[in-house]
Tab-separated table of C-alpha atoms in Angstrom:
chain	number	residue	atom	x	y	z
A	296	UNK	CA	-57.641	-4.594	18.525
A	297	UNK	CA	-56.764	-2.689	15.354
A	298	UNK	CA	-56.302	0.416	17.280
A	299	UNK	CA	-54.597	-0.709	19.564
A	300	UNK	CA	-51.729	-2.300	16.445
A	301	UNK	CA	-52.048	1.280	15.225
A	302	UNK	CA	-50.664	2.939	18.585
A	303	UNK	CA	-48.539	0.057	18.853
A	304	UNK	CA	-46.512	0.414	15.299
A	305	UNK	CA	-47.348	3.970	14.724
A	306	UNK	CA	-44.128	6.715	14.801
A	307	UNK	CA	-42.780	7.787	17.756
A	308	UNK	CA	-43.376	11.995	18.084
A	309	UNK	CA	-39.966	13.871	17.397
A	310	UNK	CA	-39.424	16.675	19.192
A	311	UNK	CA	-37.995	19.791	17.909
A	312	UNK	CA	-34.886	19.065	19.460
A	313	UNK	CA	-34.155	15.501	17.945
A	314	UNK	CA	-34.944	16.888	14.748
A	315	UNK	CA	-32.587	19.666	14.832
A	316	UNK	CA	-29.758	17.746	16.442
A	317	UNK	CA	-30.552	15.293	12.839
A	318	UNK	CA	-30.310	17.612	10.326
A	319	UNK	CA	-27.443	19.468	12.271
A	320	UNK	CA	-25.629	16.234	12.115
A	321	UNK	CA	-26.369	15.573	8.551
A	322	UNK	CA	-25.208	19.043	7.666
A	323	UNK	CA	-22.079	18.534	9.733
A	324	UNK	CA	-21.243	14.999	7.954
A	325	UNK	CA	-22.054	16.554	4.149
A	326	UNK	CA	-19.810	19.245	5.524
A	327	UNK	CA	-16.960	17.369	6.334
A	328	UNK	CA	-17.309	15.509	3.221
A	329	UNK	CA	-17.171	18.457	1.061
A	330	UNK	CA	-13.884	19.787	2.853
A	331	UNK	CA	-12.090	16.556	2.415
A	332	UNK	CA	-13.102	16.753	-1.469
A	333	UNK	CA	-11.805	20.290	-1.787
A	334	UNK	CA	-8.420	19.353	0.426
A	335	UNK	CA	-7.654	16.685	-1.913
A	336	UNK	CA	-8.463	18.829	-4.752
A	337	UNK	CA	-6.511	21.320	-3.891
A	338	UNK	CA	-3.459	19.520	-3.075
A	339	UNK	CA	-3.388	18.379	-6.721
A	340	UNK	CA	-3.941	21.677	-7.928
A	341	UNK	CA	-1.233	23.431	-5.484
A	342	UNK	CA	1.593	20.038	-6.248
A	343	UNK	CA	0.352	20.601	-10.395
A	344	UNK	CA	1.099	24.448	-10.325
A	345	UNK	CA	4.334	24.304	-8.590
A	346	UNK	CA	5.697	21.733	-10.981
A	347	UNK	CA	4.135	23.392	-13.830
A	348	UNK	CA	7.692	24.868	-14.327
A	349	UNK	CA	9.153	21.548	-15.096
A	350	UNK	CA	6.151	20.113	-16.872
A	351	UNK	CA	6.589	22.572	-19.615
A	352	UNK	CA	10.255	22.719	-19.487
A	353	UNK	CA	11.022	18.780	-19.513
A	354	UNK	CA	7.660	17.118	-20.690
A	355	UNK	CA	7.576	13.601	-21.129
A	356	UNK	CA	11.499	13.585	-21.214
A	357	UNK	CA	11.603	13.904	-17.019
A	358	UNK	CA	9.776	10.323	-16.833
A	359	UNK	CA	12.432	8.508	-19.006
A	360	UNK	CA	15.429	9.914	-18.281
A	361	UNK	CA	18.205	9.799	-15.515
A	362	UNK	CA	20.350	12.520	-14.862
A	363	UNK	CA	19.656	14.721	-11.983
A	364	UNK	CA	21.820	17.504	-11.737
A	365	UNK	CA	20.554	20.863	-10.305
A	366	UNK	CA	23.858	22.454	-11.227
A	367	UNK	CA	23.128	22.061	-14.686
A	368	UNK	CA	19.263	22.112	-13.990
A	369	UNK	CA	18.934	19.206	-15.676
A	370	UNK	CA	16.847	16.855	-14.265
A	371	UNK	CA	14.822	13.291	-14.990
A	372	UNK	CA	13.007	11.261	-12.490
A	373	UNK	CA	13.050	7.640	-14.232
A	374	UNK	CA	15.596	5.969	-11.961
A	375	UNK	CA	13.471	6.863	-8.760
A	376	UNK	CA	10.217	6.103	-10.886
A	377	UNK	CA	11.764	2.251	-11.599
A	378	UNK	CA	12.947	2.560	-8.029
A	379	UNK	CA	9.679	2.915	-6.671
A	380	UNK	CA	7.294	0.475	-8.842
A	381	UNK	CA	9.994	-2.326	-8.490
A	382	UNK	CA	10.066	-1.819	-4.869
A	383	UNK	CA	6.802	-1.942	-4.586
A	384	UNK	CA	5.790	-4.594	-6.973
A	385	UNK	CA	8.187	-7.321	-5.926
A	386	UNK	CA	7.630	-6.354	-2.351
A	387	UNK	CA	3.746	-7.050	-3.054
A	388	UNK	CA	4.355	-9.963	-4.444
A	389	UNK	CA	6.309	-11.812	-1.670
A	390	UNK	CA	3.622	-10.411	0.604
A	391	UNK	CA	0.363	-11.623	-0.784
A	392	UNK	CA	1.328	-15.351	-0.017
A	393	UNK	CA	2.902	-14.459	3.082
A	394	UNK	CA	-0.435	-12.012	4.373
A	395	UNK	CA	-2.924	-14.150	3.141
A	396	UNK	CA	-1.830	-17.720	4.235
A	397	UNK	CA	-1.169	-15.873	7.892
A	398	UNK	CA	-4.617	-15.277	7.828
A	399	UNK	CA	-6.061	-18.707	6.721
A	400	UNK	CA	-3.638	-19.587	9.463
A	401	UNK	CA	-5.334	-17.547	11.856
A	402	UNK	CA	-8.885	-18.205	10.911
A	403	UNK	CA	-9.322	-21.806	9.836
A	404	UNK	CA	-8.770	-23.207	13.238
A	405	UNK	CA	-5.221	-24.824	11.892
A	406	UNK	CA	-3.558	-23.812	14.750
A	407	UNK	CA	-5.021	-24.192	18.568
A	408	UNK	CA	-6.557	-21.030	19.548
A	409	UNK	CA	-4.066	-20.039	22.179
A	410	UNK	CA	-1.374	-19.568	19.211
A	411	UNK	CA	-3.487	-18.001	16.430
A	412	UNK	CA	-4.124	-15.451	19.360
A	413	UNK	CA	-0.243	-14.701	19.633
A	414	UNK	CA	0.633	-14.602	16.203
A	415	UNK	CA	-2.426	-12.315	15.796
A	416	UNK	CA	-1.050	-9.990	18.382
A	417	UNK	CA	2.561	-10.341	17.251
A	418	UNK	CA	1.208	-8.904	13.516
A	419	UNK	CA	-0.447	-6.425	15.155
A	420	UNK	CA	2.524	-5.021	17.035
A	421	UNK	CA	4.653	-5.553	14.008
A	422	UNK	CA	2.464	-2.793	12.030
A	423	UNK	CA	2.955	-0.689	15.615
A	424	UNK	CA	7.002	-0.524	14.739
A	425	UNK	CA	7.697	3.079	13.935
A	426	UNK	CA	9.430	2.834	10.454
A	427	UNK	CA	12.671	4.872	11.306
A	428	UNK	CA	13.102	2.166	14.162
A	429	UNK	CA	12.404	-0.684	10.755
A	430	UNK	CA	15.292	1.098	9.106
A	431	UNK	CA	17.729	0.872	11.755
A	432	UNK	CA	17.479	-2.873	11.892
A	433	UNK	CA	17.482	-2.744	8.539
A	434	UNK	CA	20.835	-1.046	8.227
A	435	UNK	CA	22.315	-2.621	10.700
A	436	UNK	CA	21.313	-6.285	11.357
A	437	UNK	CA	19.471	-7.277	7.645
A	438	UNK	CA	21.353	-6.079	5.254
A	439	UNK	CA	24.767	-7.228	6.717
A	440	UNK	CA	23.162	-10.435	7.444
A	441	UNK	CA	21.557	-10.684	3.741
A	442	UNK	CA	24.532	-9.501	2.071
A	443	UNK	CA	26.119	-12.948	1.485
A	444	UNK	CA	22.437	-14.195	0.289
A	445	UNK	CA	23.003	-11.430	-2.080
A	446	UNK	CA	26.215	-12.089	-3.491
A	447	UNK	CA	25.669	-15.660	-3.796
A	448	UNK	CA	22.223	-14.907	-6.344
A	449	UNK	CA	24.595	-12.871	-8.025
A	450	UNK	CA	27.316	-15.220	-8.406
A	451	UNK	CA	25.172	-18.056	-10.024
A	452	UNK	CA	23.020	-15.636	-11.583
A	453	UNK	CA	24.580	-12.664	-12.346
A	454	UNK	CA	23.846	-13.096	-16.326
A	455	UNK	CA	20.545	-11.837	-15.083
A	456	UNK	CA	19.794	-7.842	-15.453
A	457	UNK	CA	18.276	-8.217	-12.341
A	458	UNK	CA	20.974	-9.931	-10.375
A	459	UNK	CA	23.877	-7.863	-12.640
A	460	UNK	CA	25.715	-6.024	-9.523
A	461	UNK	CA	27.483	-7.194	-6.379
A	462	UNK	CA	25.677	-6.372	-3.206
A	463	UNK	CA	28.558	-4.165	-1.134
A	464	UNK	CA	25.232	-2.622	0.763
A	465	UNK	CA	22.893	-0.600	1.033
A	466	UNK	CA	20.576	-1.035	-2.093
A	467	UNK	CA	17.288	-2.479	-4.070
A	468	UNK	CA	17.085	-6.041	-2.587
A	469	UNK	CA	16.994	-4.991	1.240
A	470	UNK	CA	14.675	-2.124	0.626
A	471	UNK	CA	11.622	-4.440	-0.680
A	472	UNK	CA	12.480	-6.998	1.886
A	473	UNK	CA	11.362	-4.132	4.303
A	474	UNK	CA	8.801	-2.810	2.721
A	475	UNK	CA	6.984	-6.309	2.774
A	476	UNK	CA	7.904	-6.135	6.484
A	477	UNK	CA	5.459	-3.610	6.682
A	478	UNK	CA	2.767	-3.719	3.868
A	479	UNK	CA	2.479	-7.514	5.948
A	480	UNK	CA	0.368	-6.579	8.595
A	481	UNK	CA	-2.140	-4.617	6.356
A	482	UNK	CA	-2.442	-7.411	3.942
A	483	UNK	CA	-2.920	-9.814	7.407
A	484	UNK	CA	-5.295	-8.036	8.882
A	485	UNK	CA	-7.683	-7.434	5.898
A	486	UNK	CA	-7.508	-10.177	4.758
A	487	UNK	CA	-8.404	-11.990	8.309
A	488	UNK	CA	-11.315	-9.618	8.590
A	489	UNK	CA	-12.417	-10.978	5.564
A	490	UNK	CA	-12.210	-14.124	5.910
A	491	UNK	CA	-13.764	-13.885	9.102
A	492	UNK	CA	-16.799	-12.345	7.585
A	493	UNK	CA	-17.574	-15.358	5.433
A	494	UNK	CA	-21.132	-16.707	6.380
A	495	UNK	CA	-21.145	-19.836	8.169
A	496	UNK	CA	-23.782	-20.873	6.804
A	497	UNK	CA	-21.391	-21.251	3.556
A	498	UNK	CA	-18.491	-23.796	5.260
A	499	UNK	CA	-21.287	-25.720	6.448
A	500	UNK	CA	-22.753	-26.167	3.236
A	501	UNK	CA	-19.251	-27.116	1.542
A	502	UNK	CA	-18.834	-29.620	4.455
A	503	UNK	CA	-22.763	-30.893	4.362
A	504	UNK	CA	-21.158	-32.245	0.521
A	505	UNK	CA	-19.168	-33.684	1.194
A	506	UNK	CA	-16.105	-30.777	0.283
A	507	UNK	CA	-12.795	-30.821	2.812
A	508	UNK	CA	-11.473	-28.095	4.740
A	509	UNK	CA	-8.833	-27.385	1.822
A	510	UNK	CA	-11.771	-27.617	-1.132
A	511	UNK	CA	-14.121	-25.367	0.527
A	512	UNK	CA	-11.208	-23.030	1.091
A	513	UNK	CA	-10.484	-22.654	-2.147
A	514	UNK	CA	-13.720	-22.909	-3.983
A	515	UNK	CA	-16.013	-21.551	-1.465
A	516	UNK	CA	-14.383	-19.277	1.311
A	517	UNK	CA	-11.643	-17.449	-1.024
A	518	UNK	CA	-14.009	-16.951	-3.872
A	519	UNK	CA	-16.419	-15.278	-1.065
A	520	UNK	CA	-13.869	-13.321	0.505
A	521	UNK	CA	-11.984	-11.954	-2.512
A	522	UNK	CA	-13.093	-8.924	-3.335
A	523	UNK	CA	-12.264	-7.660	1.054
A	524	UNK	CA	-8.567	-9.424	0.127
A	525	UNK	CA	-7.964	-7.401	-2.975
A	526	UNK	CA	-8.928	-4.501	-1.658
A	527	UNK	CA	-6.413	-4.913	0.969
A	528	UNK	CA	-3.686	-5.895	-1.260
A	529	UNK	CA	-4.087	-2.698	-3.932
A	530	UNK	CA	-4.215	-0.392	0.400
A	531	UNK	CA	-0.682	-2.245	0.761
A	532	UNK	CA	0.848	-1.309	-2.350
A	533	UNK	CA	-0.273	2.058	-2.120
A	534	UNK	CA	1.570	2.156	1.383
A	535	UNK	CA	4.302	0.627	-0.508
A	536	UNK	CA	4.735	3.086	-2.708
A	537	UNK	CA	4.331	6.120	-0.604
A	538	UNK	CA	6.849	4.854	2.264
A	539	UNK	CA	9.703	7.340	2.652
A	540	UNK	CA	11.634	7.113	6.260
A	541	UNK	CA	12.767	3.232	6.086
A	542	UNK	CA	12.973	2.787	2.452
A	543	UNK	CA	15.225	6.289	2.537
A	544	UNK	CA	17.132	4.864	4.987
A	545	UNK	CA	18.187	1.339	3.106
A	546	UNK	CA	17.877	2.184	-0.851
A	547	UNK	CA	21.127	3.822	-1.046
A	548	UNK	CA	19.736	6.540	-2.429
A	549	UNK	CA	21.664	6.762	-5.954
A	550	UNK	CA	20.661	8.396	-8.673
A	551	UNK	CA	22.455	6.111	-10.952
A	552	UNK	CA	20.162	4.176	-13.267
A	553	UNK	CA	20.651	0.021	-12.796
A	554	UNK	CA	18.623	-2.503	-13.205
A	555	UNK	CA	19.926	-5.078	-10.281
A	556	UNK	CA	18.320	-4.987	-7.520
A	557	UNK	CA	21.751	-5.156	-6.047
A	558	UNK	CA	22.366	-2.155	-6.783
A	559	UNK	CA	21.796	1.337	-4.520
A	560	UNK	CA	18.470	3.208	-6.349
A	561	UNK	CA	15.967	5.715	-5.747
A	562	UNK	CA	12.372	5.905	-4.735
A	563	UNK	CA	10.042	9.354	-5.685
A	564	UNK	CA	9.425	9.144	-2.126
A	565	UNK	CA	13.492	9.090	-0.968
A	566	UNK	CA	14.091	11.603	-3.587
A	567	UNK	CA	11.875	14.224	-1.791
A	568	UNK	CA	12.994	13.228	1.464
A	569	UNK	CA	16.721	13.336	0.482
A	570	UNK	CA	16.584	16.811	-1.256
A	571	UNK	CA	13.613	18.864	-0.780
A	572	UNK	CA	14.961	20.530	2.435
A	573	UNK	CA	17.688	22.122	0.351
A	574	UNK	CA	16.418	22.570	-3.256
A	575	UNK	CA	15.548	25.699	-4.600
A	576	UNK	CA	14.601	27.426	-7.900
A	577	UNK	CA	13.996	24.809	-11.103
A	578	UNK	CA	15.037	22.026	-8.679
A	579	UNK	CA	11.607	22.676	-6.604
A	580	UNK	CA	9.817	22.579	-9.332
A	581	UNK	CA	11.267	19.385	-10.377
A	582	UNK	CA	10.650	17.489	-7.062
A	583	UNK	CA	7.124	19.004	-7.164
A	584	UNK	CA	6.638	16.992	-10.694
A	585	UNK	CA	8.052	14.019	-9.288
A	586	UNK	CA	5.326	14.492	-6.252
A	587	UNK	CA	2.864	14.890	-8.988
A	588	UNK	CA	3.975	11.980	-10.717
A	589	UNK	CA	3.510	9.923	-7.179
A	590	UNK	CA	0.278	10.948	-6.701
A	591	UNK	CA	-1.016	10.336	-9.927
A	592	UNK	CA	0.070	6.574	-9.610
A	593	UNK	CA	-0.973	6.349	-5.760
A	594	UNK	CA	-4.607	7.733	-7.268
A	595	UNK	CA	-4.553	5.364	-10.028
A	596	UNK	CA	-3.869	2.654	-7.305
A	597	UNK	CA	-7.231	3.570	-5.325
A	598	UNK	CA	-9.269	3.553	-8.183
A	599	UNK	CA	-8.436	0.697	-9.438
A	600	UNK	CA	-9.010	-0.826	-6.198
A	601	UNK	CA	-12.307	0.754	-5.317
A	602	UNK	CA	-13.801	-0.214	-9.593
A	603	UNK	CA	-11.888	-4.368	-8.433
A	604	UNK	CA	-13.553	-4.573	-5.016
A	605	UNK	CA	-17.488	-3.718	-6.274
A	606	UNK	CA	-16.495	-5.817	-9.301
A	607	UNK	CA	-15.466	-9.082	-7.530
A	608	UNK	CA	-18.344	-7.887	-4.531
A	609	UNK	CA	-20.483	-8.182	-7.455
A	610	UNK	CA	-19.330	-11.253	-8.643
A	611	UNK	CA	-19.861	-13.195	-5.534
């Protein structure tokens, strides 16, 4: 009887082959691994050295000032810096409401099963949109339609910085409403697969005490879920910050300094869309440091994001 266990539990034999074809594919994944390391690393290296130029010629000066004029060679990045956090922030901010009560939408059985499945689709294709085609409608159907919208926040409100300049078109204000066009979908969709991941075992013990649908979303589901939604949220606002074609296409792209949101800005991302193709000398240099400059705050972004996710993981 014993013996018999023994030949039942014992190891299978593994032949030579299986054994090669394991380490060959462990070598091959530690491989790939190390390649994507160095790739990174070396496109901050190659980005740092090419701005080097500017980084010793402008310092700290190129993050807080304005002018960018490569007749003079003078050059400052902070209106496309401000251009792209408030972008991105505000953007984020309308979006986490938006993405996240989609998804309790779309998982909480709200909605009969036949229309969560449609709106699920419909946010799928949505993230499918090619963002040139996002910045065509943009131009040509939102902002016209929004402008009125515009001009009437800055009519009663205009004593704000924010709200300081008459929207006459493209600017600020239409580029975040696009961005959280498309940093939706990836706050949706995370967060849904989150949600969805939630034991079972958990609702059922909110709902064996008594707890309603809305309490045990709040204090049992969300709590659970958390750490899968903020790590989706921190993915969207680095997309935010890194998108070029549509935001390029609706900023306005003025190097101006405002603060209104009304008013045509800048994004790092724009900037080295708009004028890389036909810089040269100092002025490559300086779009290099603004590159720099964007990937430093993309990289802060993903840190951040990886240390908040095992934090709140931990946590619940």
């Amino acid at each position: 009887m014993n013996q018999a266990k023994k030949e039942q539990f014992s190891l299978r034999f593994r032949s030579s082959l299986e054994k090669w074809i394991d380490s060959s594919f462990k070598n091959f994944s530690l491989s790939m691994a190390i390649i994507l390391a160095l790739l990174l690393i070396s496109i901050f290296v190659v980005v740092y050295l090419e701005s080097r130029e500017s980084i010793d010629r402008y310092g700290f000066n190129f993050l807080i000032t304005s002018e960018w004029d490569p007749v003079n060679s003078k050059y400052g990045a902070f209106t496309a810096i401000y251009g792209t956090l408030i972008t991105s922030i505000i953007a984020l901010l309308a979006a986490i409401p938006l993405g996240v009560g989609t998804a309790i939408l779309l998982t909480e059985n709200i909605l009969p099963k036949q229309f969560s499945e449609v709106i699920g689709l419909m946010i799928e294709l949505l993230a499918a949109i090619p963002s040139v085609i996002l910045g065509l409608w943009a131009v040509f159907i939102m902002e016209p339609f929004l402008r009125p919208v515009f001009n009437y926040i800055h009519n009663q409100f205009g004593w704000i910085p924010f709200f300081s300049s008459e929207a006459v078109g493209p600017s600020i204000a239409p580029a975040i409403i696009i961005l959280v066009v498309m940093i939706l979908p990836i706050i949706t969709s995370i967060s849904r697969d989150s949600l969805e991941q939630v034991p079972k075992k958990l609702r059922e013990a909110a709902y064996g005490i008594g707890a309603s649908r809305w309490s045990s979303l709040f204090n049992v589901i969300l709590p659970a879920s958390i750490s899968g939604i903020a790590g989706g949220v921190l993915l969207a606002l680095g997309r935010a910050m890194g998108e070029t074609m549509a935001v390029t296409m609706i900023i306005g792209n003025s190097n101006n300094f405002s603060w209104s949101i009304f008013a045509p800005g800048y994004t790092i991302s724009a900037l080295l869309a708009n004028q890389f193709g036909e810089a040269d000398g100092s002025q490559v240099s300086s779009l290099m440091y603004a590159a720099f400059i964007l990937m430093l705050m993309t990289l802060i972004i993903n840190i951040f994001a990886q240390w908040l996710v095992r934090k709140l993981s931990l946590k619940y």
